[in-house]
Amino acid sequence: MPAPGDWNAAIRARLTPLLGAPPDAEFVDELAAHLAQAYDDARREGGSEDESRAAALRLLDESSPWLDAARERARRPVPRRIREWTRQEAPVPGERGGSMYRLGFMRDARHALRMLVRTPGFSAVAIMTFALGIGINAAVFSVVNGVLLRPLPYPEADRITMVWVDNTREKIKEDINSYPNYRDWRDQNSSYAHLAGYADAAFTLTGAGEPERLLGAEVTTNFFDVMGIRPTTGRLFTEANEIEGRDRVIVISHGLWQRRFGGAADVIGRTITLSTRPHEIIGVMPPEMRFPEGAELWKPLAPAQGLREARGSFWLPVIGRLRPGVSVQQAQTEMAGISARIAEQFPGNRGYGANVVGFREQLVGSVQRPLAILMASVLFVLLIACANLANLMLGRTAARRRELAVRTALGAGRARLVRQILTESLVLAMIGGAAGVLLAYWTTGFFVSLAGDSIPGADQIRLDARVLLFAVAAATVAALIAGLLPALHASRAAVADVLREGGRQGGPSGSGRTRNVLVAAEVALALVLLTGAGLLLQTLWGMQRVDRGFQIDRIGMATISLPGSVYPTPDAARAFYARLLEKVRAVPGVESASLASGILQPLLTNSAGFAFEGKPLPPQEQRPEYPFESVSPGFFDTIGARIVRGRGFTEQDHARAPFAVIVNETLATSVWPGEDPIGRRLKPGDGTNPQAPWLTVVGVVKDLRRADVKRHIRPEIYFSSLQRTRSTQILVYRAAGDPAAVMPAIRREVQQLDPQLALFRVTSLRAALSNTLRQPRFQATLLGGFAAIALLLASIGIYGVTSHAVAQRTQEVGIRMAMGAQRSAVRALMLKQHVTPALVGVAVGLAGALALSRFLASLLYGVRAVDPWTYLAVTAALVGVAIAACWIPASRAMRVDPLVALRAE
Amino acid sequence: MPPDAFVELKKGSAETLVLAVLEDGPRHGYELAKEIDRRSAGRLIFHVATLYTTLYRMEHDGLIAGRWVEKPSQRRRRFYRITAAGRRRLAAARRNWKDFVSAIDGVVLKPVT
């Protein structure tokens, strides 16, 4: 008797050429059992081996009844088929090891690979589409992963919170505190294990080589308890270090230790000169200590006695570590209660509550929404890609109808066919996913450079295991989405009808409807994405073109800070700055130079209450604070700002002259509406302090839009830097050409004036302002890019589907033309029928875009989230694409000779 | 009557034949075919594909149920058994068949007068 497997092989050999594809394994098994039994009986009846074998195989000779068998097989209910499919997990004699499921999958995968190689064009398009969709998803996810999902490097970081002042007077939710208020918060609360204060600080390191400006922080001695970080070498501060004079000890960062001290083991105990004072290094932090951002050293906070007691002087951010089991909400309630008690005791504190914010939210809260929108938008792109792929696969399964029908005829159940097509989709998605990961590797670097410092923790963005896992998951889901509809369609095809037709028609019944649904979905998704991108691009465009009230090009900036030990009096500082300006103005290529205390850097903005002569004073809790700055004579000319009334500062506004101020237009119109502000007077505080000088308005400057153009312009006051001198000033200069070109000469002048001084934050005004646009540019560029990809994919998808559908109707067109129909009428008919799904998609997309617009609203500037022009433009673009996608193949179909079209059938 | 003439009649009766054979106990496809062959004295022969068409349709309709049985050192086979619905269908088919034969007899085999 032949070996058990021989009958299977014989059946396959006999039926495969007859049916055009290998028969289903289960079916072959059942037939093989039948033939084996027939053979046995024939042998028992005296037949020779060959005769018996031939007799058994003759049972397969008739081909037509197999079609009926196939039809019955196809009608079997799904649950039973699924049961039988899963029953294949039982080991089968003759198969080598493993489960049928695994073997089945491997067989399917091998078959899929063979099919893909046989259709390289289709495979290349599908793989590229998957790669694009999965690649940009993985890249954006790597940003989300690095910024939002990455665990913070601090132990039990979820217990760390910021504790801000909720400044209801000025509607600032995250305001900083005064030292006495912080002390009361610290001593009266029971929610926090540690509550610390810290203040950003900058130091000039001198003594070895060129002076270097180092960013750091002055911190209360329990600051590191809050962060939960201990030094890798050395020790931390003690409470004794919080006293002025005993605070000349520092803890340095791992980076500074490596960079400046070469990682020397004996760095502890070394003395370095910071801002002209000697400081002892007592500890080195591990690399993960990165707070406040950019800090390279930490010094004990030892406020002067005045600041220790000044309850109205707000300069201290507060951070705390919650006790175990205490929630942020509980801490919020307690801290708000303490703030209310402080306000009762000290009326000056009225309007100042507490606002507890989780540390992670604090670090990444501002980018959560933009990143969520970007993530959603790339998922949209992936969905559009999937819709395209589903269309492609529908077309392909239509072309393979005969093969699939034969597989069904030979016993392949519906689940079996679905599995085969899904496996093919999965193989494509996995290859595409692998290419996508490569794409993500390249694009992630681009994203990081585009994001710059607009996204916290951008340096932590990289492709890690989680991103790879995401890519695999995305590929799997994409494969299911793209493959399921074609698989279900293929498996549902009326097998016998198909075989009788000989595979002449284009696709299984219902595939036209499915394709229309896919087109509508693609258009809807693309419309939502394009609308969002359109709004963000308008925002960026508007922000870049906004009239800031000053000139941007050819302006350079550098900050300089005079140590109090060398320049102890305002006169000394004034004298230095006067010499500095004289030298800088003489540098070839410098057209103008002046000083400002912080006008172009909002973080340095000061603010205070003012009383206006002759105007009623609002109740204390409603009294506004006005930002103020000091600028030197010529400053407004240097930056090209316009004095709209009165005059700018001159050398006459010196320390011994009456105090002169310049106000901006917003202040002038809000305090003196319809009046001439020149000559009006104001006084710091509530106006009752006889020691405080009256300040006279000598000019009104056009409103300046500073870094963040989205913010409303506030009333502002400018002092003359000759009358209100600061130790730290920004040197602002206008160059004849590139401002960076003259910077070496300016540095040399500074070195000649004082070798202990360093210029820092050296930049151009354009670059500084460009940084403020980084986040909107990041969002708009990415979303715009994604929208462009979406539009491209949707266009290809619509064109592909419409082209295919119109091509299917060539015969119909021929008949219509032969019957005398006008070209225009036929074309109109085609357009009407094939553009309709796109119009449905537009309607759904518009509804979706309107529903999602509120998520985008907070990112917009100068454009409404429901801007009708944007919606109109996007709709027109997509309808145009749909019409073009229909017009071209319809025209092609109409060029065919009607007789040829008819004969073709 | 030559077997070819049975074709139309066989088509209409295949289901009943299968149910009748399975009433005695589960059988695999080959046994079924042989049993029908045996009981009909070689006059009712199903082509393999026709047989399985009938079996699949009956399984789909819930009249029979199939399951794979694997025995040591034997090829695995799919055995079919009659279900409760199948038994009810068989009983009805028998009644109808008797009525039908009786009616046919009444017409075709009328006594010569």
Coordinates of N, CA and C in Angstrom, one line a residue, chain B residues 14-111:
Chain B
A14 N -30.8 11.6 -2.2 CA -29.5 11.4 -1.7 C -29.5 11.7 -0.2
E15 N -30.1 12.7 0.2 CA -30.2 13.1 1.6 C -30.8 12.0 2.5
T16 N -31.9 11.5 2.0 CA -32.6 10.5 2.7 C -31.8 9.2 2.8
L17 N -31.1 8.9 1.7 CA -30.2 7.7 1.7 C -29.1 7.9 2.8
V18 N -28.5 9.0 2.8 CA -27.4 9.2 3.7 C -27.9 9.1 5.2
L19 N -29.1 9.8 5.4 CA -29.6 9.7 6.8 C -30.0 8.3 7.2
A20 N -30.5 7.6 6.2 CA -30.9 6.2 6.5 C -29.7 5.3 6.9
V21 N -28.6 5.5 6.2 CA -27.4 4.8 6.5 C -26.8 5.2 7.8
L22 N -26.8 6.5 8.1 CA -26.2 7.0 9.3 C -27.1 6.7 10.5
E23 N -28.3 6.3 10.3 CA -29.2 6.0 11.4 C -28.7 4.8 12.2
D24 N -27.9 4.0 11.5 CA -27.4 2.8 12.2 C -26.1 3.1 13.0
G25 N -25.5 4.2 12.7 CA -24.3 4.6 13.5 C -23.4 5.4 12.6
P26 N -22.4 6.1 13.3 CA -21.5 7.0 12.5 C -20.7 6.3 11.5
R27 N -20.5 6.9 10.4 CA -19.7 6.3 9.3 C -18.9 7.4 8.6
H28 N -17.7 7.0 8.0 CA -17.0 8.0 7.2 C -17.5 7.9 5.8
G29 N -17.1 8.8 5.0 CA -17.6 9.0 3.6 C -17.6 7.7 2.8
Y30 N -16.4 7.0 2.8 CA -16.3 5.8 2.0 C -17.2 4.7 2.5
E31 N -17.4 4.6 3.8 CA -18.3 3.5 4.3 C -19.7 3.8 3.9
L32 N -20.0 5.1 3.9 CA -21.4 5.5 3.5 C -21.6 5.1 2.1
A33 N -20.7 5.5 1.2 CA -20.9 5.2 -0.2 C -21.0 3.7 -0.4
K34 N -20.1 2.9 0.3 CA -20.1 1.5 0.1 C -21.5 0.9 0.6
E35 N -21.9 1.4 1.7 CA -23.2 0.9 2.3 C -24.4 1.1 1.4
I36 N -24.4 2.4 0.8 CA -25.5 2.7 -0.2 C -25.3 1.7 -1.4
D37 N -24.1 1.6 -1.8 CA -23.8 0.7 -2.9 C -24.3 -0.8 -2.6
R38 N -24.0 -1.2 -1.4 CA -24.3 -2.5 -1.0 C -25.8 -2.7 -0.9
R39 N -26.5 -1.7 -0.2 CA -27.9 -1.9 0.1 C -28.7 -1.8 -1.3
S40 N -28.1 -1.0 -2.2 CA -28.9 -0.8 -3.5 C -28.4 -1.9 -4.5
A41 N -27.6 -2.8 -4.0 CA -27.1 -3.9 -4.9 C -26.4 -3.3 -6.1
G42 N -25.7 -2.2 -5.8 CA -24.8 -1.7 -6.9 C -25.5 -0.7 -7.8
R43 N -26.7 -0.4 -7.5 CA -27.5 0.4 -8.5 C -27.4 1.9 -8.1
L44 N -27.0 2.2 -6.9 CA -26.9 3.6 -6.5 C -25.5 3.9 -6.1
I45 N -24.8 4.6 -7.1 CA -23.4 4.9 -6.8 C -23.2 6.4 -6.9
F46 N -22.6 7.0 -5.9 CA -22.4 8.4 -5.8 C -21.0 8.7 -6.3
H47 N -20.8 9.7 -7.1 CA -19.4 10.2 -7.4 C -18.9 10.9 -6.1
V48 N -17.6 10.7 -5.9 CA -17.0 11.2 -4.6 C -17.4 12.7 -4.4
A49 N -17.3 13.5 -5.4 CA -17.6 15.0 -5.2 C -19.1 15.1 -4.8
T50 N -20.0 14.4 -5.5 CA -21.4 14.5 -5.2 C -21.7 14.1 -3.8
L51 N -21.0 13.0 -3.4 CA -21.2 12.5 -2.0 C -20.9 13.6 -1.0
Y52 N -19.7 14.2 -1.3 CA -19.3 15.2 -0.3 C -20.1 16.4 -0.4
T53 N -20.6 16.7 -1.6 CA -21.5 17.9 -1.7 C -22.7 17.7 -0.8
T54 N -23.2 16.4 -0.9 CA -24.4 16.1 0.0 C -24.0 16.2 1.5
L55 N -22.9 15.6 1.8 CA -22.5 15.6 3.2 C -22.3 17.0 3.7
Y56 N -21.7 17.9 3.0 CA -21.4 19.2 3.4 C -22.7 20.0 3.6
R57 N -23.6 19.8 2.6 CA -24.9 20.5 2.7 C -25.7 20.1 3.9
M58 N -25.7 18.8 4.1 CA -26.4 18.2 5.3 C -25.8 18.7 6.6
E59 N -24.5 18.8 6.6 CA -23.8 19.3 7.8 C -24.1 20.7 8.0
H60 N -24.2 21.5 6.9 CA -24.5 22.9 7.0 C -25.9 23.0 7.6
D61 N -26.8 22.1 7.1 CA -28.2 22.2 7.6 C -28.4 21.6 8.9
G62 N -27.4 21.0 9.5 CA -27.5 20.5 10.9 C -28.1 19.1 10.9
L63 N -28.2 18.4 9.8 CA -28.9 17.1 9.8 C -27.8 16.0 10.2
I64 N -26.6 16.3 9.9 CA -25.5 15.4 10.3 C -24.4 16.2 11.0
A65 N -23.5 15.6 11.7 CA -22.4 16.3 12.3 C -21.1 15.5 12.0
G66 N -20.1 16.2 11.6 CA -18.8 15.5 11.2 C -17.8 15.8 12.3
R67 N -16.9 14.8 12.5 CA -15.7 15.1 13.3 C -14.6 14.2 12.9
W68 N -13.4 14.7 13.1 CA -12.2 13.9 12.7 C -11.9 12.9 13.8
V69 N -11.6 11.7 13.4 CA -11.2 10.7 14.4 C -9.9 10.1 14.0
E70 N -9.0 10.0 14.9 CA -7.6 9.6 14.6 C -7.4 8.3 15.5
K71 N -7.0 7.3 14.8 CA -6.7 6.0 15.6 C -5.2 5.7 15.3
P72 N -4.6 5.0 16.3 CA -3.2 4.6 16.1 C -2.9 3.9 14.8
S73 N -1.9 4.2 14.2 CA -1.4 3.6 12.9 C -2.5 3.6 11.9
Q74 N -3.4 4.5 12.0 CA -4.4 4.7 10.9 C -4.5 6.1 10.4
R75 N -4.9 6.2 9.2 CA -5.2 7.5 8.6 C -6.3 8.1 9.4
R76 N -6.3 9.4 9.7 CA -7.4 10.0 10.3 C -8.6 10.1 9.4
R77 N -9.8 10.0 9.9 CA -11.0 10.0 9.0 C -12.0 10.9 9.6
R78 N -12.8 11.4 8.7 CA -13.9 12.2 9.2 C -15.2 11.4 9.3
F79 N -15.7 11.2 10.5 CA -16.9 10.4 10.7 C -18.1 11.4 10.8
Y80 N -19.2 10.9 10.2 CA -20.4 11.7 10.2 C -21.5 10.9 11.0
R81 N -22.2 11.6 11.8 CA -23.3 11.0 12.6 C -24.6 11.7 12.3
I82 N -25.7 11.1 12.5 CA -27.0 11.7 12.3 C -27.3 12.5 13.6
T83 N -27.9 13.7 13.4 CA -28.3 14.5 14.5 C -29.8 14.3 14.8
A84 N -30.2 15.0 15.9 CA -31.7 14.9 16.2 C -32.5 15.4 15.1
A85 N -32.0 16.5 14.5 CA -32.8 17.1 13.4 C -32.8 16.2 12.2
G86 N -31.7 15.5 12.0 CA -31.5 14.5 11.0 C -32.5 13.4 11.2
R87 N -32.7 13.0 12.4 CA -33.6 11.9 12.7 C -35.1 12.3 12.3
R88 N -35.4 13.5 12.7 CA -36.7 14.1 12.4 C -36.9 14.1 10.9
R89 N -35.9 14.6 10.2 CA -36.0 14.8 8.8 C -36.2 13.4 8.1
L90 N -35.4 12.4 8.6 CA -35.5 11.0 8.1 C -36.9 10.4 8.3
A91 N -37.5 10.7 9.5 CA -38.8 10.1 9.7 C -39.8 10.8 8.8
A92 N -39.7 12.1 8.6 CA -40.6 12.8 7.6 C -40.4 12.3 6.2
A93 N -39.1 12.1 5.9 CA -38.8 11.6 4.5 C -39.4 10.2 4.3
R94 N -39.3 9.4 5.3 CA -39.8 8.0 5.1 C -41.4 8.1 4.9
R95 N -42.0 9.0 5.7 CA -43.5 9.1 5.5 C -43.8 9.6 4.1
N96 N -43.1 10.6 3.7 CA -43.3 11.2 2.4 C -43.0 10.1 1.3
W97 N -41.9 9.4 1.5 CA -41.5 8.4 0.5 C -42.6 7.4 0.3
K98 N -43.1 6.9 1.5 CA -44.2 5.9 1.4 C -45.4 6.4 0.7
D99 N -45.8 7.7 1.1 CA -46.9 8.3 0.4 C -46.7 8.4 -1.1
F100 N -45.5 8.9 -1.4 CA -45.1 9.1 -2.8 C -45.2 7.8 -3.6
V101 N -44.5 6.8 -3.0 CA -44.5 5.5 -3.7 C -45.9 4.9 -3.9
S102 N -46.6 5.1 -2.8 CA -48.0 4.6 -2.9 C -48.8 5.3 -4.0
A103 N -48.6 6.7 -4.1 CA -49.2 7.5 -5.1 C -48.8 7.1 -6.5
I104 N -47.5 6.9 -6.6 CA -46.9 6.5 -7.9 C -47.5 5.1 -8.3
D105 N -47.4 4.3 -7.3 CA -47.9 2.9 -7.6 C -49.4 3.0 -8.1
G106 N -50.1 3.8 -7.4 CA -51.5 4.0 -7.7 C -51.7 4.4 -9.2
V107 N -50.8 5.2 -9.6 CA -50.9 5.7 -11.0 C -50.3 4.8 -12.0
V108 N -49.0 4.5 -11.7 CA -48.2 3.7 -12.7 C -48.6 2.3 -12.7
L109 N -48.8 1.7 -11.6 CA -49.0 0.2 -11.5 C -50.5 -0.1 -11.4
K110 N -51.4 0.7 -12.1 CA -52.8 0.4 -12.0 C -53.1 -0.9 -12.6
P111 N -54.0 -1.6 -11.9 CA -54.4 -3.0 -12.4 C -55.0 -2.9 -13.8

